[in-house]
mmCIF file with all atom_site columns, C-alpha atoms in Angstrom:
data_model
loop_
_atom_site.group_PDB
_atom_site.id
_atom_site.type_symbol
_atom_site.label_atom_id
_atom_site.label_alt_id
_atom_site.label_comp_id
_atom_site.label_asym_id
_atom_site.label_entity_id
_atom_site.label_seq_id
_atom_site.pdbx_PDB_ins_code
_atom_site.Cartn_x
_atom_site.Cartn_y
_atom_site.Cartn_z
_atom_site.occupancy
_atom_site.B_iso_or_equiv
_atom_site.pdbx_formal_charge
_atom_site.auth_seq_id
_atom_site.auth_comp_id
_atom_site.auth_asym_id
_atom_site.auth_atom_id
_atom_site.pdbx_PDB_model_num
ATOM 1   C CA . UNK A 1 1   ? -4.064  36.800 -41.815 1.00 64.00 ? 1   UNK A CA 1
ATOM 2   C CA . UNK A 1 2   ? -5.946  39.703 -43.321 1.00 75.00 ? 2   UNK A CA 1
ATOM 3   C CA . UNK A 1 3   ? -3.935  42.672 -44.586 1.00 89.00 ? 3   UNK A CA 1
ATOM 4   C CA . UNK A 1 4   ? -4.605  46.284 -43.723 1.00 94.00 ? 4   UNK A CA 1
ATOM 5   C CA . UNK A 1 5   ? -2.521  49.126 -45.095 1.00 96.00 ? 5   UNK A CA 1
ATOM 6   C CA . UNK A 1 6   ? -2.146  52.716 -43.967 1.00 97.00 ? 6   UNK A CA 1
ATOM 7   C CA . UNK A 1 7   ? -0.779  55.708 -45.769 1.00 97.00 ? 7   UNK A CA 1
ATOM 8   C CA . UNK A 1 8   ? 1.315   57.658 -45.065 1.00 97.00 ? 8   UNK A CA 1
ATOM 9   C CA . UNK A 1 9   ? 3.467   55.778 -42.577 1.00 96.00 ? 9   UNK A CA 1
ATOM 10  C CA . UNK A 1 10  ? 4.995   58.977 -41.279 1.00 96.00 ? 10  UNK A CA 1
ATOM 11  C CA . UNK A 1 11  ? 4.075   62.613 -41.682 1.00 97.00 ? 11  UNK A CA 1
ATOM 12  C CA . UNK A 1 12  ? 5.401   65.883 -40.332 1.00 97.00 ? 12  UNK A CA 1
ATOM 13  C CA . UNK A 1 13  ? 3.226   68.953 -40.636 1.00 96.00 ? 13  UNK A CA 1
ATOM 14  C CA . UNK A 1 14  ? 3.035   72.474 -39.303 1.00 96.00 ? 14  UNK A CA 1
ATOM 15  C CA . UNK A 1 15  ? 0.541   73.667 -36.717 1.00 97.00 ? 15  UNK A CA 1
ATOM 16  C CA . UNK A 1 16  ? -2.735  74.715 -38.247 1.00 96.00 ? 16  UNK A CA 1
ATOM 17  C CA . UNK A 1 17  ? -2.564  72.445 -41.252 1.00 97.00 ? 17  UNK A CA 1
ATOM 18  C CA . UNK A 1 18  ? -4.690  69.365 -41.919 1.00 97.00 ? 18  UNK A CA 1
ATOM 19  C CA . UNK A 1 19  ? -3.459  65.843 -42.483 1.00 97.00 ? 19  UNK A CA 1
ATOM 20  C CA . UNK A 1 20  ? -5.337  62.956 -44.088 1.00 97.00 ? 20  UNK A CA 1
ATOM 21  C CA . UNK A 1 21  ? -4.543  59.352 -43.221 1.00 98.00 ? 21  UNK A CA 1
ATOM 22  C CA . UNK A 1 22  ? -5.879  56.469 -45.311 1.00 97.00 ? 22  UNK A CA 1
ATOM 23  C CA . UNK A 1 23  ? -6.694  52.995 -44.085 1.00 96.00 ? 23  UNK A CA 1
ATOM 24  C CA . UNK A 1 24  ? -7.334  50.209 -46.586 1.00 95.00 ? 24  UNK A CA 1
ATOM 25  C CA . UNK A 1 25  ? -8.318  46.583 -46.204 1.00 92.00 ? 25  UNK A CA 1
ATOM 26  C CA . UNK A 1 26  ? -6.430  44.894 -49.036 1.00 92.00 ? 26  UNK A CA 1
ATOM 27  C CA . UNK A 1 27  ? -7.867  41.416 -49.240 1.00 86.00 ? 27  UNK A CA 1
ATOM 28  C CA . UNK A 1 28  ? -11.245 41.655 -47.587 1.00 85.00 ? 28  UNK A CA 1
ATOM 29  C CA . UNK A 1 29  ? -14.170 44.000 -47.250 1.00 86.00 ? 29  UNK A CA 1
ATOM 30  C CA . UNK A 1 30  ? -14.621 45.795 -43.976 1.00 87.00 ? 30  UNK A CA 1
ATOM 31  C CA . UNK A 1 31  ? -17.951 47.292 -43.067 1.00 85.00 ? 31  UNK A CA 1
ATOM 32  C CA . UNK A 1 32  ? -16.424 48.517 -39.837 1.00 89.00 ? 32  UNK A CA 1
ATOM 33  C CA . UNK A 1 33  ? -13.038 50.062 -39.245 1.00 92.00 ? 33  UNK A CA 1
ATOM 34  C CA . UNK A 1 34  ? -11.654 51.610 -36.113 1.00 93.00 ? 34  UNK A CA 1
ATOM 35  C CA . UNK A 1 35  ? -9.261  54.464 -35.472 1.00 96.00 ? 35  UNK A CA 1
ATOM 36  C CA . UNK A 1 36  ? -6.931  54.396 -32.480 1.00 95.00 ? 36  UNK A CA 1
ATOM 37  C CA . UNK A 1 37  ? -4.333  56.725 -31.099 1.00 95.00 ? 37  UNK A CA 1
ATOM 38  C CA . UNK A 1 38  ? -1.320  55.694 -29.055 1.00 93.00 ? 38  UNK A CA 1
ATOM 39  C CA . UNK A 1 39  ? 0.886   58.073 -27.119 1.00 92.00 ? 39  UNK A CA 1
ATOM 40  C CA . UNK A 1 40  ? 4.390   56.975 -26.032 1.00 87.00 ? 40  UNK A CA 1
ATOM 41  C CA . UNK A 1 41  ? 4.427   54.274 -23.349 1.00 82.00 ? 41  UNK A CA 1
ATOM 42  C CA . UNK A 1 42  ? 0.627   54.118 -23.348 1.00 86.00 ? 42  UNK A CA 1
ATOM 43  C CA . UNK A 1 43  ? -1.808  51.631 -24.765 1.00 85.00 ? 43  UNK A CA 1
ATOM 44  C CA . UNK A 1 44  ? -4.071  52.121 -27.712 1.00 89.00 ? 44  UNK A CA 1
ATOM 45  C CA . UNK A 1 45  ? -7.073  54.329 -27.135 1.00 91.00 ? 45  UNK A CA 1
ATOM 46  C CA . UNK A 1 46  ? -10.061 53.997 -29.423 1.00 91.00 ? 46  UNK A CA 1
ATOM 47  C CA . UNK A 1 47  ? -10.977 57.289 -31.041 1.00 94.00 ? 47  UNK A CA 1
ATOM 48  C CA . UNK A 1 48  ? -13.886 56.345 -33.250 1.00 94.00 ? 48  UNK A CA 1
ATOM 49  C CA . UNK A 1 49  ? -15.717 53.606 -35.075 1.00 91.00 ? 49  UNK A CA 1
ATOM 50  C CA . UNK A 1 50  ? -16.046 54.066 -38.806 1.00 90.00 ? 50  UNK A CA 1
ATOM 51  C CA . UNK A 1 51  ? -18.983 52.413 -40.523 1.00 87.00 ? 51  UNK A CA 1
ATOM 52  C CA . UNK A 1 52  ? -19.264 52.223 -44.279 1.00 86.00 ? 52  UNK A CA 1
ATOM 53  C CA . UNK A 1 53  ? -21.993 54.462 -45.596 1.00 84.00 ? 53  UNK A CA 1
ATOM 54  C CA . UNK A 1 54  ? -22.843 56.102 -42.283 1.00 85.00 ? 54  UNK A CA 1
ATOM 55  C CA . UNK A 1 55  ? -21.465 58.615 -39.839 1.00 89.00 ? 55  UNK A CA 1
ATOM 56  C CA . UNK A 1 56  ? -18.635 57.626 -37.570 1.00 92.00 ? 56  UNK A CA 1
ATOM 57  C CA . UNK A 1 57  ? -19.218 57.079 -33.882 1.00 91.00 ? 57  UNK A CA 1
ATOM 58  C CA . UNK A 1 58  ? -16.765 58.939 -31.690 1.00 94.00 ? 58  UNK A CA 1
ATOM 59  C CA . UNK A 1 59  ? -15.582 57.986 -28.234 1.00 92.00 ? 59  UNK A CA 1
ATOM 60  C CA . UNK A 1 60  ? -16.130 60.353 -25.367 1.00 91.00 ? 60  UNK A CA 1
ATOM 61  C CA . UNK A 1 61  ? -13.680 63.220 -25.405 1.00 93.00 ? 61  UNK A CA 1
ATOM 62  C CA . UNK A 1 62  ? -12.784 62.919 -29.081 1.00 95.00 ? 62  UNK A CA 1
ATOM 63  C CA . UNK A 1 63  ? -13.778 65.982 -31.098 1.00 94.00 ? 63  UNK A CA 1
ATOM 64  C CA . UNK A 1 64  ? -15.633 64.919 -34.215 1.00 93.00 ? 64  UNK A CA 1
ATOM 65  C CA . UNK A 1 65  ? -15.052 68.267 -35.918 1.00 95.00 ? 65  UNK A CA 1
ATOM 66  C CA . UNK A 1 66  ? -11.335 67.950 -35.411 1.00 96.00 ? 66  UNK A CA 1
ATOM 67  C CA . UNK A 1 67  ? -10.960 64.315 -36.418 1.00 97.00 ? 67  UNK A CA 1
ATOM 68  C CA . UNK A 1 68  ? -13.010 63.855 -39.562 1.00 96.00 ? 68  UNK A CA 1
ATOM 69  C CA . UNK A 1 69  ? -13.699 60.290 -40.587 1.00 95.00 ? 69  UNK A CA 1
ATOM 70  C CA . UNK A 1 70  ? -15.020 59.137 -43.925 1.00 92.00 ? 70  UNK A CA 1
ATOM 71  C CA . UNK A 1 71  ? -15.735 55.522 -44.814 1.00 90.00 ? 71  UNK A CA 1
ATOM 72  C CA . UNK A 1 72  ? -16.867 55.796 -48.388 1.00 83.00 ? 72  UNK A CA 1
ATOM 73  C CA . UNK A 1 73  ? -16.229 52.225 -49.492 1.00 90.00 ? 73  UNK A CA 1
ATOM 74  C CA . UNK A 1 74  ? -15.915 48.760 -48.018 1.00 89.00 ? 74  UNK A CA 1
ATOM 75  C CA . UNK A 1 75  ? -12.146 48.896 -48.279 1.00 92.00 ? 75  UNK A CA 1
ATOM 76  C CA . UNK A 1 76  ? -11.250 52.476 -47.397 1.00 94.00 ? 76  UNK A CA 1
ATOM 77  C CA . UNK A 1 77  ? -11.622 54.724 -44.378 1.00 95.00 ? 77  UNK A CA 1
ATOM 78  C CA . UNK A 1 78  ? -9.888  58.068 -43.974 1.00 96.00 ? 78  UNK A CA 1
ATOM 79  C CA . UNK A 1 79  ? -9.066  60.121 -40.902 1.00 97.00 ? 79  UNK A CA 1
ATOM 80  C CA . UNK A 1 80  ? -8.375  63.815 -41.346 1.00 97.00 ? 80  UNK A CA 1
ATOM 81  C CA . UNK A 1 81  ? -6.760  65.664 -38.476 1.00 97.00 ? 81  UNK A CA 1
ATOM 82  C CA . UNK A 1 82  ? -7.857  69.256 -38.995 1.00 97.00 ? 82  UNK A CA 1
ATOM 83  C CA . UNK A 1 83  ? -5.999  72.304 -37.704 1.00 96.00 ? 83  UNK A CA 1
ATOM 84  C CA . UNK A 1 84  ? -3.351  70.081 -36.188 1.00 96.00 ? 84  UNK A CA 1
ATOM 85  C CA . UNK A 1 85  ? -1.520  71.134 -33.023 1.00 96.00 ? 85  UNK A CA 1
ATOM 86  C CA . UNK A 1 86  ? 1.630   69.715 -31.434 1.00 96.00 ? 86  UNK A CA 1
ATOM 87  C CA . UNK A 1 87  ? -0.486  67.824 -28.877 1.00 95.00 ? 87  UNK A CA 1
ATOM 88  C CA . UNK A 1 88  ? -2.013  65.876 -31.769 1.00 96.00 ? 88  UNK A CA 1
ATOM 89  C CA . UNK A 1 89  ? 1.395   64.333 -32.416 1.00 96.00 ? 89  UNK A CA 1
ATOM 90  C CA . UNK A 1 90  ? 0.879   60.625 -31.894 1.00 96.00 ? 90  UNK A CA 1
ATOM 91  C CA . UNK A 1 91  ? 0.822   57.198 -33.477 1.00 96.00 ? 91  UNK A CA 1
ATOM 92  C CA . UNK A 1 92  ? -2.497  56.733 -35.288 1.00 97.00 ? 92  UNK A CA 1
ATOM 93  C CA . UNK A 1 93  ? -3.512  53.176 -36.043 1.00 96.00 ? 93  UNK A CA 1
ATOM 94  C CA . UNK A 1 94  ? -6.529  51.879 -37.892 1.00 96.00 ? 94  UNK A CA 1
ATOM 95  C CA . UNK A 1 95  ? -8.013  48.422 -37.769 1.00 93.00 ? 95  UNK A CA 1
ATOM 96  C CA . UNK A 1 96  ? -10.556 46.578 -39.849 1.00 91.00 ? 96  UNK A CA 1
ATOM 97  C CA . UNK A 1 97  ? -13.079 44.115 -38.585 1.00 84.00 ? 97  UNK A CA 1
ATOM 98  C CA . UNK A 1 98  ? -13.345 40.806 -40.408 1.00 77.00 ? 98  UNK A CA 1
ATOM 99  C CA . UNK A 1 99  ? -16.661 39.082 -40.676 1.00 68.00 ? 99  UNK A CA 1
ATOM 100 C CA . UNK A 1 100 ? -16.903 36.066 -38.445 1.00 61.00 ? 100 UNK A CA 1
ATOM 101 C CA . UNK A 1 101 ? -17.723 34.913 -34.953 1.00 55.00 ? 101 UNK A CA 1
ATOM 102 C CA . UNK A 1 102 ? -15.084 36.418 -32.724 1.00 55.00 ? 102 UNK A CA 1
ATOM 103 C CA . UNK A 1 103 ? -14.612 40.042 -33.799 1.00 58.00 ? 103 UNK A CA 1
ATOM 104 C CA . UNK A 1 104 ? -11.058 39.585 -34.976 1.00 70.00 ? 104 UNK A CA 1
ATOM 105 C CA . UNK A 1 105 ? -9.458  42.834 -35.941 1.00 79.00 ? 105 UNK A CA 1
ATOM 106 C CA . UNK A 1 106 ? -6.407  43.368 -38.051 1.00 86.00 ? 106 UNK A CA 1
ATOM 107 C CA . UNK A 1 107 ? -4.390  46.487 -37.676 1.00 92.00 ? 107 UNK A CA 1
ATOM 108 C CA . UNK A 1 108 ? -2.735  48.740 -40.157 1.00 95.00 ? 108 UNK A CA 1
ATOM 109 C CA . UNK A 1 109 ? 0.964   49.519 -39.681 1.00 95.00 ? 109 UNK A CA 1
ATOM 110 C CA . UNK A 1 110 ? 0.183   52.903 -38.182 1.00 96.00 ? 110 UNK A CA 1
ATOM 111 C CA . UNK A 1 111 ? 0.918   56.511 -39.074 1.00 97.00 ? 111 UNK A CA 1
ATOM 112 C CA . UNK A 1 112 ? 3.313   58.512 -36.991 1.00 96.00 ? 112 UNK A CA 1
ATOM 113 C CA . UNK A 1 113 ? 2.198   62.138 -36.986 1.00 97.00 ? 113 UNK A CA 1
ATOM 114 C CA . UNK A 1 114 ? 4.462   64.907 -35.802 1.00 97.00 ? 114 UNK A CA 1
ATOM 115 C CA . UNK A 1 115 ? 3.082   68.432 -35.655 1.00 97.00 ? 115 UNK A CA 1
ATOM 116 C CA . UNK A 1 116 ? 5.690   71.152 -35.366 1.00 96.00 ? 116 UNK A CA 1
ATOM 117 C CA . UNK B 2 1   ? -10.682 50.902 -11.932 1.00 67.00 ? 1   UNK B CA 1
ATOM 118 C CA . UNK B 2 2   ? -9.330  50.238 -15.418 1.00 75.00 ? 2   UNK B CA 1
ATOM 119 C CA . UNK B 2 3   ? -11.534 48.164 -17.690 1.00 88.00 ? 3   UNK B CA 1
ATOM 120 C CA . UNK B 2 4   ? -8.662  45.852 -18.577 1.00 93.00 ? 4   UNK B CA 1
ATOM 121 C CA . UNK B 2 5   ? -5.757  45.637 -16.205 1.00 93.00 ? 5   UNK B CA 1
ATOM 122 C CA . UNK B 2 6   ? -2.355  44.051 -16.714 1.00 94.00 ? 6   UNK B CA 1
ATOM 123 C CA . UNK B 2 7   ? 0.880   43.966 -14.803 1.00 87.00 ? 7   UNK B CA 1
ATOM 124 C CA . UNK B 2 8   ? 3.056   46.310 -16.913 1.00 83.00 ? 8   UNK B CA 1
ATOM 125 C CA . UNK B 2 9   ? 6.238   44.455 -15.983 1.00 85.00 ? 9   UNK B CA 1
ATOM 126 C CA . UNK B 2 10  ? 8.805   44.586 -17.373 1.00 93.00 ? 10  UNK B CA 1
ATOM 127 C CA . UNK B 2 11  ? 9.542   40.902 -17.336 1.00 95.00 ? 11  UNK B CA 1
ATOM 128 C CA . UNK B 2 12  ? 13.159  40.034 -18.061 1.00 97.00 ? 12  UNK B CA 1
ATOM 129 C CA . UNK B 2 13  ? 13.714  36.311 -18.608 1.00 97.00 ? 13  UNK B CA 1
ATOM 130 C CA . UNK B 2 14  ? 16.463  34.151 -20.107 1.00 97.00 ? 14  UNK B CA 1
ATOM 131 C CA . UNK B 2 15  ? 15.955  32.169 -23.267 1.00 98.00 ? 15  UNK B CA 1
ATOM 132 C CA . UNK B 2 16  ? 14.160  28.937 -22.608 1.00 98.00 ? 16  UNK B CA 1
ATOM 133 C CA . UNK B 2 17  ? 12.274  30.242 -19.585 1.00 98.00 ? 17  UNK B CA 1
ATOM 134 C CA . UNK B 2 18  ? 8.555   29.934 -19.038 1.00 98.00 ? 18  UNK B CA 1
ATOM 135 C CA . UNK B 2 19  ? 6.742   33.177 -18.370 1.00 97.00 ? 19  UNK B CA 1
ATOM 136 C CA . UNK B 2 20  ? 3.117   33.900 -17.497 1.00 96.00 ? 20  UNK B CA 1
ATOM 137 C CA . UNK B 2 21  ? 1.111   37.067 -17.915 1.00 96.00 ? 21  UNK B CA 1
ATOM 138 C CA . UNK B 2 22  ? -2.122  37.854 -16.138 1.00 95.00 ? 22  UNK B CA 1
ATOM 139 C CA . UNK B 2 23  ? -4.976  40.127 -16.985 1.00 95.00 ? 23  UNK B CA 1
ATOM 140 C CA . UNK B 2 24  ? -8.259  41.045 -15.327 1.00 96.00 ? 24  UNK B CA 1
ATOM 141 C CA . UNK B 2 25  ? -11.272 42.724 -16.850 1.00 94.00 ? 25  UNK B CA 1
ATOM 142 C CA . UNK B 2 26  ? -14.068 44.600 -15.162 1.00 91.00 ? 26  UNK B CA 1
ATOM 143 C CA . UNK B 2 27  ? -17.051 44.065 -17.450 1.00 85.00 ? 27  UNK B CA 1
ATOM 144 C CA . UNK B 2 28  ? -18.698 40.737 -16.734 1.00 82.00 ? 28  UNK B CA 1
ATOM 145 C CA . UNK B 2 29  ? -20.577 41.016 -20.028 1.00 81.00 ? 29  UNK B CA 1
ATOM 146 C CA . UNK B 2 30  ? -17.331 40.725 -21.976 1.00 80.00 ? 30  UNK B CA 1
ATOM 147 C CA . UNK B 2 31  ? -17.636 38.242 -24.781 1.00 80.00 ? 31  UNK B CA 1
ATOM 148 C CA . UNK B 2 32  ? -14.407 37.916 -26.684 1.00 86.00 ? 32  UNK B CA 1
ATOM 149 C CA . UNK B 2 33  ? -10.847 37.862 -25.459 1.00 91.00 ? 33  UNK B CA 1
ATOM 150 C CA . UNK B 2 34  ? -7.527  38.131 -27.218 1.00 92.00 ? 34  UNK B CA 1
ATOM 151 C CA . UNK B 2 35  ? -3.832  38.444 -26.741 1.00 95.00 ? 35  UNK B CA 1
ATOM 152 C CA . UNK B 2 36  ? -2.009  40.748 -29.127 1.00 94.00 ? 36  UNK B CA 1
ATOM 153 C CA . UNK B 2 37  ? 1.693   41.470 -29.293 1.00 95.00 ? 37  UNK B CA 1
ATOM 154 C CA . UNK B 2 38  ? 3.121   44.815 -30.192 1.00 94.00 ? 38  UNK B CA 1
ATOM 155 C CA . UNK B 2 39  ? 6.709   45.407 -31.164 1.00 94.00 ? 39  UNK B CA 1
ATOM 156 C CA . UNK B 2 40  ? 8.297   48.766 -30.575 1.00 89.00 ? 40  UNK B CA 1
ATOM 157 C CA . UNK B 2 41  ? 6.802   51.457 -32.824 1.00 85.00 ? 41  UNK B CA 1
ATOM 158 C CA . UNK B 2 42  ? 4.729   48.896 -34.707 1.00 91.00 ? 42  UNK B CA 1
ATOM 159 C CA . UNK B 2 43  ? 1.067   48.012 -34.854 1.00 91.00 ? 43  UNK B CA 1
ATOM 160 C CA . UNK B 2 44  ? -0.442  45.290 -32.626 1.00 92.00 ? 44  UNK B CA 1
ATOM 161 C CA . UNK B 2 45  ? -0.618  41.838 -34.157 1.00 90.00 ? 45  UNK B CA 1
ATOM 162 C CA . UNK B 2 46  ? -3.109  39.216 -33.106 1.00 88.00 ? 46  UNK B CA 1
ATOM 163 C CA . UNK B 2 47  ? -1.329  36.458 -31.205 1.00 93.00 ? 47  UNK B CA 1
ATOM 164 C CA . UNK B 2 48  ? -4.324  34.354 -30.305 1.00 92.00 ? 48  UNK B CA 1
ATOM 165 C CA . UNK B 2 49  ? -7.959  34.435 -29.361 1.00 89.00 ? 49  UNK B CA 1
ATOM 166 C CA . UNK B 2 50  ? -8.802  33.089 -25.929 1.00 92.00 ? 50  UNK B CA 1
ATOM 167 C CA . UNK B 2 51  ? -11.568 30.539 -25.559 1.00 88.00 ? 51  UNK B CA 1
ATOM 168 C CA . UNK B 2 52  ? -13.427 29.427 -22.458 1.00 87.00 ? 52  UNK B CA 1
ATOM 169 C CA . UNK B 2 53  ? -11.944 25.946 -22.608 1.00 88.00 ? 53  UNK B CA 1
ATOM 170 C CA . UNK B 2 54  ? -8.430  27.324 -22.888 1.00 89.00 ? 54  UNK B CA 1
ATOM 171 C CA . UNK B 2 55  ? -6.378  26.986 -26.005 1.00 93.00 ? 55  UNK B CA 1
ATOM 172 C CA . UNK B 2 56  ? -2.850  26.342 -27.084 1.00 95.00 ? 56  UNK B CA 1
ATOM 173 C CA . UNK B 2 57  ? -0.849  27.404 -30.101 1.00 94.00 ? 57  UNK B CA 1
ATOM 174 C CA . UNK B 2 58  ? 2.633   25.949 -30.101 1.00 96.00 ? 58  UNK B CA 1
ATOM 175 C CA . UNK B 2 59  ? 4.513   27.437 -27.174 1.00 97.00 ? 59  UNK B CA 1
ATOM 176 C CA . UNK B 2 60  ? 1.640   29.716 -26.224 1.00 97.00 ? 60  UNK B CA 1
ATOM 177 C CA . UNK B 2 61  ? -1.243  28.738 -23.953 1.00 97.00 ? 61  UNK B CA 1
ATOM 178 C CA . UNK B 2 62  ? -4.143  31.009 -23.103 1.00 97.00 ? 62  UNK B CA 1
ATOM 179 C CA . UNK B 2 63  ? -6.641  30.497 -20.308 1.00 96.00 ? 63  UNK B CA 1
ATOM 180 C CA . UNK B 2 64  ? -9.894  32.251 -19.462 1.00 95.00 ? 64  UNK B CA 1
ATOM 181 C CA . UNK B 2 65  ? -11.696 32.205 -16.138 1.00 94.00 ? 65  UNK B CA 1
ATOM 182 C CA . UNK B 2 66  ? -15.024 33.957 -16.581 1.00 92.00 ? 66  UNK B CA 1
ATOM 183 C CA . UNK B 2 67  ? -16.010 33.602 -12.938 1.00 92.00 ? 67  UNK B CA 1
ATOM 184 C CA . UNK B 2 68  ? -12.889 35.468 -11.837 1.00 93.00 ? 68  UNK B CA 1
ATOM 185 C CA . UNK B 2 69  ? -12.805 37.691 -14.946 1.00 94.00 ? 69  UNK B CA 1
ATOM 186 C CA . UNK B 2 70  ? -9.227  36.668 -15.461 1.00 94.00 ? 70  UNK B CA 1
ATOM 187 C CA . UNK B 2 71  ? -7.184  35.853 -18.549 1.00 96.00 ? 71  UNK B CA 1
ATOM 188 C CA . UNK B 2 72  ? -3.681  34.441 -18.726 1.00 96.00 ? 72  UNK B CA 1
ATOM 189 C CA . UNK B 2 73  ? -1.009  33.805 -21.300 1.00 97.00 ? 73  UNK B CA 1
ATOM 190 C CA . UNK B 2 74  ? 1.780   31.285 -20.791 1.00 97.00 ? 74  UNK B CA 1
ATOM 191 C CA . UNK B 2 75  ? 4.844   31.276 -22.991 1.00 98.00 ? 75  UNK B CA 1
ATOM 192 C CA . UNK B 2 76  ? 7.063   28.212 -22.805 1.00 98.00 ? 76  UNK B CA 1
ATOM 193 C CA . UNK B 2 77  ? 10.649  27.911 -24.019 1.00 98.00 ? 77  UNK B CA 1
ATOM 194 C CA . UNK B 2 78  ? 10.984  31.667 -24.543 1.00 98.00 ? 78  UNK B CA 1
ATOM 195 C CA . UNK B 2 79  ? 12.840  32.858 -27.632 1.00 98.00 ? 79  UNK B CA 1
ATOM 196 C CA . UNK B 2 80  ? 14.646  36.135 -28.168 1.00 98.00 ? 80  UNK B CA 1
ATOM 197 C CA . UNK B 2 81  ? 12.017  36.955 -30.779 1.00 97.00 ? 81  UNK B CA 1
ATOM 198 C CA . UNK B 2 82  ? 9.291   36.802 -28.132 1.00 98.00 ? 82  UNK B CA 1
ATOM 199 C CA . UNK B 2 83  ? 10.517  40.145 -26.760 1.00 97.00 ? 83  UNK B CA 1
ATOM 200 C CA . UNK B 2 84  ? 7.603   42.534 -27.211 1.00 96.00 ? 84  UNK B CA 1
ATOM 201 C CA . UNK B 2 85  ? 4.703   44.120 -25.385 1.00 95.00 ? 85  UNK B CA 1
ATOM 202 C CA . UNK B 2 86  ? 1.798   41.738 -24.839 1.00 96.00 ? 86  UNK B CA 1
ATOM 203 C CA . UNK B 2 87  ? -1.637  43.303 -24.868 1.00 95.00 ? 87  UNK B CA 1
ATOM 204 C CA . UNK B 2 88  ? -4.677  41.794 -23.208 1.00 95.00 ? 88  UNK B CA 1
ATOM 205 C CA . UNK B 2 89  ? -7.734  42.772 -25.223 1.00 92.00 ? 89  UNK B CA 1
ATOM 206 C CA . UNK B 2 90  ? -11.417 42.396 -24.459 1.00 91.00 ? 90  UNK B CA 1
ATOM 207 C CA . UNK B 2 91  ? -14.583 42.924 -26.433 1.00 85.00 ? 91  UNK B CA 1
ATOM 208 C CA . UNK B 2 92  ? -18.132 43.256 -25.259 1.00 72.00 ? 92  UNK B CA 1
ATOM 209 C CA . UNK B 2 93  ? -20.913 43.745 -27.708 1.00 65.00 ? 93  UNK B CA 1
ATOM 210 C CA . UNK B 2 94  ? -23.390 46.215 -26.319 1.00 55.00 ? 94  UNK B CA 1
ATOM 211 C CA . UNK B 2 95  ? -25.041 46.218 -29.687 1.00 53.00 ? 95  UNK B CA 1
ATOM 212 C CA . UNK B 2 96  ? -25.309 48.934 -32.264 1.00 51.00 ? 96  UNK B CA 1
ATOM 213 C CA . UNK B 2 97  ? -22.222 51.092 -32.399 1.00 50.00 ? 97  UNK B CA 1
ATOM 214 C CA . UNK B 2 98  ? -20.378 48.991 -29.809 1.00 53.00 ? 98  UNK B CA 1
ATOM 215 C CA . UNK B 2 99  ? -20.135 46.063 -32.196 1.00 62.00 ? 99  UNK B CA 1
ATOM 216 C CA . UNK B 2 100 ? -16.548 44.900 -32.435 1.00 71.00 ? 100 UNK B CA 1
ATOM 217 C CA . UNK B 2 101 ? -15.084 47.542 -30.118 1.00 79.00 ? 101 UNK B CA 1
ATOM 218 C CA . UNK B 2 102 ? -11.955 46.393 -28.369 1.00 85.00 ? 102 UNK B CA 1
ATOM 219 C CA . UNK B 2 103 ? -10.604 47.561 -25.054 1.00 88.00 ? 103 UNK B CA 1
ATOM 220 C CA . UNK B 2 104 ? -6.876  47.231 -24.537 1.00 90.00 ? 104 UNK B CA 1
ATOM 221 C CA . UNK B 2 105 ? -4.905  46.688 -21.398 1.00 92.00 ? 105 UNK B CA 1
ATOM 222 C CA . UNK B 2 106 ? -1.822  48.828 -20.955 1.00 90.00 ? 106 UNK B CA 1
ATOM 223 C CA . UNK B 2 107 ? 0.409   45.955 -22.000 1.00 93.00 ? 107 UNK B CA 1
ATOM 224 C CA . UNK B 2 108 ? 3.089   43.832 -20.366 1.00 94.00 ? 108 UNK B CA 1
ATOM 225 C CA . UNK B 2 109 ? 6.636   44.296 -21.544 1.00 94.00 ? 109 UNK B CA 1
ATOM 226 C CA . UNK B 2 110 ? 8.680   41.138 -22.046 1.00 96.00 ? 110 UNK B CA 1
ATOM 227 C CA . UNK B 2 111 ? 12.388  41.055 -22.706 1.00 96.00 ? 111 UNK B CA 1
ATOM 228 C CA . UNK B 2 112 ? 14.023  37.692 -23.382 1.00 98.00 ? 112 UNK B CA 1
ATOM 229 C CA . UNK B 2 113 ? 17.799  37.774 -23.039 1.00 96.00 ? 113 UNK B CA 1
ATOM 230 C CA . UNK B 2 114 ? 20.459  35.285 -24.127 1.00 95.00 ? 114 UNK B CA 1
#
């Protein structure tokens, strides 16, 4: 299957700082990538849709000024958590959409963010 | 009502058992259906797409009933390595920015024991 990488895999930061997470599609081009967040014992919740060359589309309740998304190329999307707070601590996962008939998405390995 | 609903389990079964998971979805316009598995503290991995005619991949069989808005996954001859959370996932394309968006169920936990 298609390969998606994320970096870093784990990050610990202090309250008030910003953290950037990268999502790369390694062996295919992805016009569309998605960012999810998963809290313990809960399912994935879509945060935003990242489209190459245009502004991201955010889900209801997700602050676009806090979670900055940039999709500057067909293989890279970044999520920046600005002014992080402890409640932002979560597992952040990106996915990339392959071209085809059935919207198959492949997920990155996730980034575990801990804000102290 | 949740958009995609699953029995959270957990299901505890012995090796070799057959286990079935069910899932219902609320949006009748849903177009694509999947089962993903997620291991603890890992990302979801696509297990199989679900087609209207039903489909099988080795020990795994998926069924879709559009009239009832119901999806199932059957695992035969369970292995220890099947222990994971199984996620029912649905897509409906409302066009524009909804293209490709997936909605996840809360997952069903399976533990296969010796």
